[in-house]
Amino acid sequence: MINKIIESFDEAVADIFDGAVILMGGFGPANGTPTNLLRALERKGVKNLTLVANTPGYGRLPPGAKPFRKTPPDYDDGGILIQSGQVTRVICAFPGMSRPGISSPVHEKFNEGKLQVEMVPQGTLAERIRAAKAGISAFYVPTGADTVLEKGKETRYFDGRKNVLEYPIKADFALIRAYKGDRYGNLVYQGTSRNFNPVMAGAAKITIAEVDMTVPLGSLDPEAIVTPSIYVDRVVPRKRMDQGV
């Protein structure tokens, strides 16, 4: 019987090792960030991680600081791993921004010389992740041509337009967030929380999905399943509705 459900977040990340490359779903404050998996990874204490995300996030705010945006209840993002010193390299589209009373962990650690940062245009980031998933060795894209992002990269012209050669981002683990999942690993998402999660699912050697709830096998509408089970290795529920199924 196929059953990919893992009851413990700590158990789900137990084999993540020092130096691993981690894909992290989420998009700013959208409720698509695998908060509990990130907390488990923080507790595990692994080091020298490479974090790949649209934006790593702001981590935990200092006491008394008020967030400048709405965030879901019980929320943490990848910034907690940067604040704890577990991340040494970040690949992202948006590093966050500092404002009075709130400092972006990416800016802070980068300025201290403790973090390498690679900036990638948002669409290119998604395509580099998808390329790893699809087994594409490299691809050309016009985004970033004739900008600082072109530096050190091969370029070619297609149809009279300059293109930049990009390579897939090959990761060890993908930590994603979905709304519902079954024991096979089929996933559905809710609204904007879909964001980077579907493209990251299956783009790493191991994909771990934090789901708001697990549901009985067969209860998901096949037409609504965005991520099929073949791309998912582990499912960790916040809430279970499928006991005995």
PDB file of C-alpha atoms in Angstrom:
ATOM      1  CA  MET A   1       0.000   0.000   0.000  1.00  0.00           C
ATOM      2  CA  ILE A   2       1.364   3.395  -0.959  1.00  0.00           C
ATOM      3  CA  ASN A   3       1.314   5.763   1.989  1.00  0.00           C
ATOM      4  CA  LYS A   4       3.559   8.841   1.847  1.00  0.00           C
ATOM      5  CA  ILE A   5       2.139  10.469   4.971  1.00  0.00           C
ATOM      6  CA  ILE A   6       4.687  11.304   7.670  1.00  0.00           C
ATOM      7  CA  GLU A   7       3.164  12.322  10.997  1.00  0.00           C
ATOM      8  CA  SER A   8       6.105  14.379  12.299  1.00  0.00           C
ATOM      9  CA  PHE A   9       7.692  17.439  10.691  1.00  0.00           C
ATOM     10  CA  ASP A  10      10.964  16.590  12.415  1.00  0.00           C
ATOM     11  CA  GLU A  11      10.894  13.084  10.962  1.00  0.00           C
ATOM     12  CA  ALA A  12      10.134  14.476   7.511  1.00  0.00           C
ATOM     13  CA  VAL A  13      13.355  16.551   7.432  1.00  0.00           C
ATOM     14  CA  ALA A  14      15.535  14.065   9.350  1.00  0.00           C
ATOM     15  CA  ASP A  15      17.703  13.199   6.330  1.00  0.00           C
ATOM     16  CA  ILE A  16      18.413  16.780   5.241  1.00  0.00           C
ATOM     17  CA  PHE A  17      22.174  17.137   5.493  1.00  0.00           C
ATOM     18  CA  ASP A  18      24.783  19.892   5.855  1.00  0.00           C
ATOM     19  CA  GLY A  19      25.410  21.614   2.518  1.00  0.00           C
ATOM     20  CA  ALA A  20      22.060  20.622   0.991  1.00  0.00           C
ATOM     21  CA  VAL A  21      20.376  22.740  -1.701  1.00  0.00           C
ATOM     22  CA  ILE A  22      16.812  23.500  -0.606  1.00  0.00           C
ATOM     23  CA  LEU A  23      13.913  24.740  -2.752  1.00  0.00           C
ATOM     24  CA  MET A  24      11.374  26.626  -0.632  1.00  0.00           C
ATOM     25  CA  GLY A  25       7.862  27.349  -1.849  1.00  0.00           C
ATOM     26  CA  GLY A  26       6.096  30.594  -1.071  1.00  0.00           C
ATOM     27  CA  PHE A  27       5.725  34.112  -2.420  1.00  0.00           C
ATOM     28  CA  GLY A  28       6.095  36.945   0.051  1.00  0.00           C
ATOM     29  CA  PRO A  29       3.174  36.902   2.486  1.00  0.00           C
ATOM     30  CA  ALA A  30       1.057  34.477   0.443  1.00  0.00           C
ATOM     31  CA  ASN A  31      -0.007  31.507   2.538  1.00  0.00           C
ATOM     32  CA  GLY A  32       2.106  29.050   0.578  1.00  0.00           C
ATOM     33  CA  THR A  33       5.199  28.810   2.777  1.00  0.00           C
ATOM     34  CA  PRO A  34       6.056  25.480   4.476  1.00  0.00           C
ATOM     35  CA  THR A  35       6.304  27.082   7.904  1.00  0.00           C
ATOM     36  CA  ASN A  36       6.429  23.922  10.011  1.00  0.00           C
ATOM     37  CA  LEU A  37       8.993  22.194   7.800  1.00  0.00           C
ATOM     38  CA  LEU A  38      11.219  25.270   8.087  1.00  0.00           C
ATOM     39  CA  ARG A  39      10.882  25.260  11.865  1.00  0.00           C
ATOM     40  CA  ALA A  40      11.816  21.578  11.943  1.00  0.00           C
ATOM     41  CA  LEU A  41      14.857  22.334   9.796  1.00  0.00           C
ATOM     42  CA  GLU A  42      15.817  25.124  12.192  1.00  0.00           C
ATOM     43  CA  ARG A  43      15.563  22.707  15.119  1.00  0.00           C
ATOM     44  CA  LYS A  44      17.682  20.127  13.279  1.00  0.00           C
ATOM     45  CA  GLY A  45      20.483  22.684  13.040  1.00  0.00           C
ATOM     46  CA  VAL A  46      21.942  21.669   9.664  1.00  0.00           C
ATOM     47  CA  LYS A  47      24.503  24.140   8.276  1.00  0.00           C
ATOM     48  CA  ASN A  48      25.871  25.525   5.006  1.00  0.00           C
ATOM     49  CA  LEU A  49      22.512  25.324   3.253  1.00  0.00           C
ATOM     50  CA  THR A  50      21.721  26.879  -0.115  1.00  0.00           C
ATOM     51  CA  LEU A  51      18.187  28.295  -0.049  1.00  0.00           C
ATOM     52  CA  VAL A  52      16.362  28.791  -3.357  1.00  0.00           C
ATOM     53  CA  ALA A  53      13.172  30.840  -3.158  1.00  0.00           C
ATOM     54  CA  ASN A  54      11.300  33.719  -4.715  1.00  0.00           C
ATOM     55  CA  THR A  55      12.172  35.579  -1.519  1.00  0.00           C
ATOM     56  CA  PRO A  56      13.700  34.054   1.620  1.00  0.00           C
ATOM     57  CA  GLY A  57      11.566  36.280   3.836  1.00  0.00           C
ATOM     58  CA  TYR A  58      12.029  38.393   6.956  1.00  0.00           C
ATOM     59  CA  GLY A  59      12.413  35.720   9.587  1.00  0.00           C
ATOM     60  CA  ARG A  60      11.291  36.592  13.093  1.00  0.00           C
ATOM     61  CA  LEU A  61      10.799  40.261  13.823  1.00  0.00           C
ATOM     62  CA  PRO A  62      12.459  41.921  16.831  1.00  0.00           C
ATOM     63  CA  PRO A  63      10.268  42.350  19.928  1.00  0.00           C
ATOM     64  CA  GLY A  64       7.761  45.156  19.512  1.00  0.00           C
ATOM     65  CA  ALA A  65       8.234  45.487  15.750  1.00  0.00           C
ATOM     66  CA  LYS A  66       5.034  45.575  13.735  1.00  0.00           C
ATOM     67  CA  PRO A  67       4.958  43.762  10.403  1.00  0.00           C
ATOM     68  CA  PHE A  68       4.393  46.063   7.434  1.00  0.00           C
ATOM     69  CA  ARG A  69       2.253  43.476   5.644  1.00  0.00           C
ATOM     70  CA  LYS A  70      -0.396  40.964   6.508  1.00  0.00           C
ATOM     71  CA  THR A  71       0.870  37.484   7.224  1.00  0.00           C
ATOM     72  CA  PRO A  72      -1.066  34.297   7.942  1.00  0.00           C
ATOM     73  CA  PRO A  73      -1.396  33.255  11.587  1.00  0.00           C
ATOM     74  CA  ASP A  74       1.303  30.955  12.919  1.00  0.00           C
ATOM     75  CA  TYR A  75       3.705  31.999  10.144  1.00  0.00           C
ATOM     76  CA  ASP A  76       7.462  31.667   9.705  1.00  0.00           C
ATOM     77  CA  ASP A  77       9.487  31.924   6.508  1.00  0.00           C
ATOM     78  CA  GLY A  78      12.968  30.994   5.285  1.00  0.00           C
ATOM     79  CA  GLY A  79      14.421  34.056   6.962  1.00  0.00           C
ATOM     80  CA  ILE A  80      14.592  32.114  10.228  1.00  0.00           C
ATOM     81  CA  LEU A  81      17.267  29.853   8.699  1.00  0.00           C
ATOM     82  CA  ILE A  82      19.301  32.878   7.620  1.00  0.00           C
ATOM     83  CA  GLN A  83      18.988  34.505  11.026  1.00  0.00           C
ATOM     84  CA  SER A  84      20.177  31.271  12.674  1.00  0.00           C
ATOM     85  CA  GLY A  85      23.261  31.162  10.435  1.00  0.00           C
ATOM     86  CA  GLN A  86      22.262  27.890   8.763  1.00  0.00           C
ATOM     87  CA  VAL A  87      22.193  29.334   5.217  1.00  0.00           C
ATOM     88  CA  THR A  88      25.403  30.373   3.464  1.00  0.00           C
ATOM     89  CA  ARG A  89      23.997  30.948  -0.037  1.00  0.00           C
ATOM     90  CA  VAL A  90      20.710  32.306  -1.348  1.00  0.00           C
ATOM     91  CA  ILE A  91      19.327  32.187  -4.892  1.00  0.00           C
ATOM     92  CA  CYS A  92      16.296  34.440  -5.133  1.00  0.00           C
ATOM     93  CA  ALA A  93      14.361  36.992  -7.153  1.00  0.00           C
ATOM     94  CA  PHE A  94      13.726  39.415  -4.280  1.00  0.00           C
ATOM     95  CA  PRO A  95      16.056  39.688  -1.266  1.00  0.00           C
ATOM     96  CA  GLY A  96      13.606  41.644   0.862  1.00  0.00           C
ATOM     97  CA  MET A  97      14.048  45.231   1.951  1.00  0.00           C
ATOM     98  CA  SER A  98      15.014  46.866   5.187  1.00  0.00           C
ATOM     99  CA  ARG A  99      12.969  49.541   6.901  1.00  0.00           C
ATOM    100  CA  PRO A 100      13.204  51.281  10.289  1.00  0.00           C
ATOM    101  CA  GLY A 101      13.056  48.617  12.980  1.00  0.00           C
ATOM    102  CA  ILE A 102      13.057  45.714  10.546  1.00  0.00           C
ATOM    103  CA  SER A 103      16.167  44.502   8.750  1.00  0.00           C
ATOM    104  CA  SER A 104      16.085  42.004   5.911  1.00  0.00           C
ATOM    105  CA  PRO A 105      18.071  38.925   7.026  1.00  0.00           C
ATOM    106  CA  VAL A 106      19.527  38.641   3.510  1.00  0.00           C
ATOM    107  CA  HIS A 107      20.833  42.235   3.587  1.00  0.00           C
ATOM    108  CA  GLU A 108      22.120  41.860   7.117  1.00  0.00           C
ATOM    109  CA  LYS A 109      24.091  38.636   6.576  1.00  0.00           C
ATOM    110  CA  PHE A 110      25.322  39.742   3.149  1.00  0.00           C
ATOM    111  CA  ASN A 111      26.693  42.991   4.565  1.00  0.00           C
ATOM    112  CA  GLU A 112      28.430  40.997   7.300  1.00  0.00           C
ATOM    113  CA  GLY A 113      30.108  38.852   4.646  1.00  0.00           C
ATOM    114  CA  LYS A 114      28.344  35.708   5.878  1.00  0.00           C
ATOM    115  CA  LEU A 115      26.007  35.113   2.920  1.00  0.00           C
ATOM    116  CA  GLN A 116      26.403  34.718  -0.830  1.00  0.00           C
ATOM    117  CA  VAL A 117      23.461  36.042  -2.843  1.00  0.00           C
ATOM    118  CA  GLU A 118      22.608  35.246  -6.460  1.00  0.00           C
ATOM    119  CA  MET A 119      19.847  37.415  -7.917  1.00  0.00           C
ATOM    120  CA  VAL A 120      17.712  35.859 -10.650  1.00  0.00           C
ATOM    121  CA  PRO A 121      14.750  37.421 -12.504  1.00  0.00           C
ATOM    122  CA  GLN A 122      11.550  35.901 -11.185  1.00  0.00           C
ATOM    123  CA  GLY A 123      10.460  34.201 -14.412  1.00  0.00           C
ATOM    124  CA  THR A 124      13.972  32.915 -15.054  1.00  0.00           C
ATOM    125  CA  LEU A 125      14.083  31.509 -11.522  1.00  0.00           C
ATOM    126  CA  ALA A 126      10.878  29.567 -12.126  1.00  0.00           C
ATOM    127  CA  GLU A 127      12.169  28.306 -15.471  1.00  0.00           C
ATOM    128  CA  ARG A 128      15.541  27.245 -14.049  1.00  0.00           C
ATOM    129  CA  ILE A 129      13.673  25.186 -11.442  1.00  0.00           C
ATOM    130  CA  ARG A 130      11.304  23.759 -14.067  1.00  0.00           C
ATOM    131  CA  ALA A 131      14.277  22.887 -16.296  1.00  0.00           C
ATOM    132  CA  ALA A 132      15.723  20.710 -13.535  1.00  0.00           C
ATOM    133  CA  LYS A 133      12.347  19.017 -13.211  1.00  0.00           C
ATOM    134  CA  ALA A 134      12.103  18.415 -16.970  1.00  0.00           C
ATOM    135  CA  GLY A 135      15.701  17.248 -17.433  1.00  0.00           C
ATOM    136  CA  ILE A 136      16.638  20.227 -19.611  1.00  0.00           C
ATOM    137  CA  SER A 137      20.410  20.780 -19.626  1.00  0.00           C
ATOM    138  CA  ALA A 138      20.355  24.533 -20.380  1.00  0.00           C
ATOM    139  CA  PHE A 139      18.234  27.153 -22.132  1.00  0.00           C
ATOM    140  CA  TYR A 140      18.425  30.649 -23.564  1.00  0.00           C
ATOM    141  CA  VAL A 141      16.242  33.517 -22.367  1.00  0.00           C
ATOM    142  CA  PRO A 142      16.217  37.234 -23.298  1.00  0.00           C
ATOM    143  CA  THR A 143      15.528  38.352 -19.713  1.00  0.00           C
ATOM    144  CA  GLY A 144      18.601  39.947 -18.154  1.00  0.00           C
ATOM    145  CA  ALA A 145      20.412  40.604 -21.441  1.00  0.00           C
ATOM    146  CA  ASP A 146      22.458  43.833 -21.418  1.00  0.00           C
ATOM    147  CA  THR A 147      22.103  44.131 -17.647  1.00  0.00           C
ATOM    148  CA  VAL A 148      24.356  43.290 -14.723  1.00  0.00           C
ATOM    149  CA  LEU A 149      22.699  39.854 -14.657  1.00  0.00           C
ATOM    150  CA  GLU A 150      24.364  39.000 -17.968  1.00  0.00           C
ATOM    151  CA  LYS A 151      27.877  39.285 -16.529  1.00  0.00           C
ATOM    152  CA  GLY A 152      29.938  36.131 -16.995  1.00  0.00           C
ATOM    153  CA  LYS A 153      27.256  34.318 -18.991  1.00  0.00           C
ATOM    154  CA  GLU A 154      27.227  33.100 -22.574  1.00  0.00           C
ATOM    155  CA  THR A 155      24.960  35.026 -24.956  1.00  0.00           C
ATOM    156  CA  ARG A 156      23.519  34.374 -28.418  1.00  0.00           C
ATOM    157  CA  TYR A 157      21.149  36.138 -30.762  1.00  0.00           C
ATOM    158  CA  PHE A 158      17.883  34.534 -31.869  1.00  0.00           C
ATOM    159  CA  ASP A 159      15.576  36.354 -34.298  1.00  0.00           C
ATOM    160  CA  GLY A 160      17.725  39.436 -33.803  1.00  0.00           C
ATOM    161  CA  ARG A 161      17.297  39.434 -30.025  1.00  0.00           C
ATOM    162  CA  LYS A 162      20.065  38.883 -27.509  1.00  0.00           C
ATOM    163  CA  ASN A 163      19.611  35.910 -25.175  1.00  0.00           C
ATOM    164  CA  VAL A 164      21.426  34.725 -22.054  1.00  0.00           C
ATOM    165  CA  LEU A 165      22.319  31.086 -21.401  1.00  0.00           C
ATOM    166  CA  GLU A 166      20.884  29.812 -18.123  1.00  0.00           C
ATOM    167  CA  TYR A 167      21.249  26.472 -16.345  1.00  0.00           C
ATOM    168  CA  PRO A 168      18.820  24.459 -14.225  1.00  0.00           C
ATOM    169  CA  ILE A 169      18.926  24.696 -10.453  1.00  0.00           C
ATOM    170  CA  LYS A 170      19.484  21.172  -9.212  1.00  0.00           C
ATOM    171  CA  ALA A 171      18.334  20.722  -5.628  1.00  0.00           C
ATOM    172  CA  ASP A 172      18.485  18.017  -2.990  1.00  0.00           C
ATOM    173  CA  PHE A 173      15.172  18.774  -1.272  1.00  0.00           C
ATOM    174  CA  ALA A 174      12.043  20.760  -2.110  1.00  0.00           C
ATOM    175  CA  LEU A 175       9.960  22.006   0.834  1.00  0.00           C
ATOM    176  CA  ILE A 176       6.545  22.990  -0.466  1.00  0.00           C
ATOM    177  CA  ARG A 177       3.094  23.840   0.906  1.00  0.00           C
ATOM    178  CA  ALA A 178      -0.304  22.698  -0.361  1.00  0.00           C
ATOM    179  CA  TYR A 179      -3.912  22.947   0.796  1.00  0.00           C
ATOM    180  CA  LYS A 180      -4.959  19.284   0.618  1.00  0.00           C
ATOM    181  CA  GLY A 181      -3.122  16.036  -0.054  1.00  0.00           C
ATOM    182  CA  ASP A 182      -3.886  12.323  -0.004  1.00  0.00           C
ATOM    183  CA  ARG A 183      -1.688   9.415   1.048  1.00  0.00           C
ATOM    184  CA  TYR A 184      -0.479   8.915  -2.527  1.00  0.00           C
ATOM    185  CA  GLY A 185       0.882  12.485  -2.572  1.00  0.00           C
ATOM    186  CA  ASN A 186      -1.638  14.117  -4.919  1.00  0.00           C
ATOM    187  CA  LEU A 187      -1.885  17.822  -4.059  1.00  0.00           C
ATOM    188  CA  VAL A 188      -4.294  20.697  -4.565  1.00  0.00           C
ATOM    189  CA  TYR A 189      -3.628  24.349  -3.707  1.00  0.00           C
ATOM    190  CA  GLN A 190      -5.725  27.256  -2.509  1.00  0.00           C
ATOM    191  CA  GLY A 191      -5.738  30.551  -4.387  1.00  0.00           C
ATOM    192  CA  THR A 192      -2.481  32.476  -4.542  1.00  0.00           C
ATOM    193  CA  SER A 193      -0.787  30.015  -2.178  1.00  0.00           C
ATOM    194  CA  ARG A 194      -0.064  27.969  -5.304  1.00  0.00           C
ATOM    195  CA  ASN A 195       2.738  30.357  -6.424  1.00  0.00           C
ATOM    196  CA  PHE A 196       6.131  28.589  -6.711  1.00  0.00           C
ATOM    197  CA  ASN A 197       5.021  25.342  -5.052  1.00  0.00           C
ATOM    198  CA  PRO A 198       3.891  23.320  -8.124  1.00  0.00           C
ATOM    199  CA  VAL A 199       7.012  24.118 -10.146  1.00  0.00           C
ATOM    200  CA  MET A 200       9.238  23.088  -7.231  1.00  0.00           C
ATOM    201  CA  ALA A 201       7.413  19.802  -6.666  1.00  0.00           C
ATOM    202  CA  GLY A 202       9.517  17.140  -8.362  1.00  0.00           C
ATOM    203  CA  ALA A 203      12.384  19.528  -9.137  1.00  0.00           C
ATOM    204  CA  ALA A 204      14.531  18.124  -6.312  1.00  0.00           C
ATOM    205  CA  LYS A 205      15.698  14.632  -5.437  1.00  0.00           C
ATOM    206  CA  ILE A 206      13.203  14.590  -2.540  1.00  0.00           C
ATOM    207  CA  THR A 207       9.980  16.638  -2.390  1.00  0.00           C
ATOM    208  CA  ILE A 208       8.348  17.112   1.009  1.00  0.00           C
ATOM    209  CA  ALA A 209       4.866  18.648   1.075  1.00  0.00           C
ATOM    210  CA  GLU A 210       3.399  20.332   4.142  1.00  0.00           C
ATOM    211  CA  VAL A 211      -0.374  20.240   3.710  1.00  0.00           C
ATOM    212  CA  ASP A 212      -3.109  22.011   5.618  1.00  0.00           C
ATOM    213  CA  MET A 213      -5.009  18.725   5.733  1.00  0.00           C
ATOM    214  CA  THR A 214      -4.894  15.187   4.399  1.00  0.00           C
ATOM    215  CA  VAL A 215      -8.036  13.747   2.864  1.00  0.00           C
ATOM    216  CA  PRO A 216      -9.221  10.226   2.036  1.00  0.00           C
ATOM    217  CA  LEU A 217      -7.858   8.634  -1.105  1.00  0.00           C
ATOM    218  CA  GLY A 218     -10.204   9.283  -4.027  1.00  0.00           C
ATOM    219  CA  SER A 219     -11.832  12.368  -2.526  1.00  0.00           C
ATOM    220  CA  LEU A 220      -9.790  14.846  -4.580  1.00  0.00           C
ATOM    221  CA  ASP A 221     -11.314  15.816  -7.918  1.00  0.00           C
ATOM    222  CA  PRO A 222      -8.819  14.551 -10.519  1.00  0.00           C
ATOM    223  CA  GLU A 223      -9.400  17.723 -12.549  1.00  0.00           C
ATOM    224  CA  ALA A 224      -8.385  19.841  -9.541  1.00  0.00           C
ATOM    225  CA  ILE A 225      -5.119  18.018  -8.778  1.00  0.00           C
ATOM    226  CA  VAL A 226      -2.287  20.396  -9.698  1.00  0.00           C
ATOM    227  CA  THR A 227       0.635  18.303  -8.470  1.00  0.00           C
ATOM    228  CA  PRO A 228       0.266  14.565  -9.158  1.00  0.00           C
ATOM    229  CA  SER A 229       1.679  12.052  -6.726  1.00  0.00           C
ATOM    230  CA  ILE A 230       4.628  11.104  -8.920  1.00  0.00           C
ATOM    231  CA  TYR A 231       6.312  14.401  -7.977  1.00  0.00           C
ATOM    232  CA  VAL A 232       5.867  14.022  -4.200  1.00  0.00           C
ATOM    233  CA  ASP A 233       7.863  11.821  -1.812  1.00  0.00           C
ATOM    234  CA  ARG A 234       6.471  12.800   1.598  1.00  0.00           C
ATOM    235  CA  VAL A 235       3.280  14.423   2.859  1.00  0.00           C
ATOM    236  CA  VAL A 236       3.191  15.997   6.322  1.00  0.00           C
ATOM    237  CA  PRO A 237      -0.237  17.143   7.538  1.00  0.00           C
ATOM    238  CA  ARG A 238      -1.099  20.016   9.796  1.00  0.00           C
ATOM    239  CA  LYS A 239      -4.450  18.271  10.269  1.00  0.00           C
ATOM    240  CA  ARG A 240      -5.605  14.760   9.411  1.00  0.00           C
ATOM    241  CA  MET A 241      -9.053  13.888   8.099  1.00  0.00           C
ATOM    242  CA  ASP A 242      -8.222  10.490   6.643  1.00  0.00           C
ATOM    243  CA  GLN A 243      -7.583   8.223   9.622  1.00  0.00           C
ATOM    244  CA  GLY A 244      -8.493   4.680   8.806  1.00  0.00           C
ATOM    245  CA  VAL A 245      -8.497   5.236   5.042  1.00  0.00           C
TER     246      VAL A 245
END
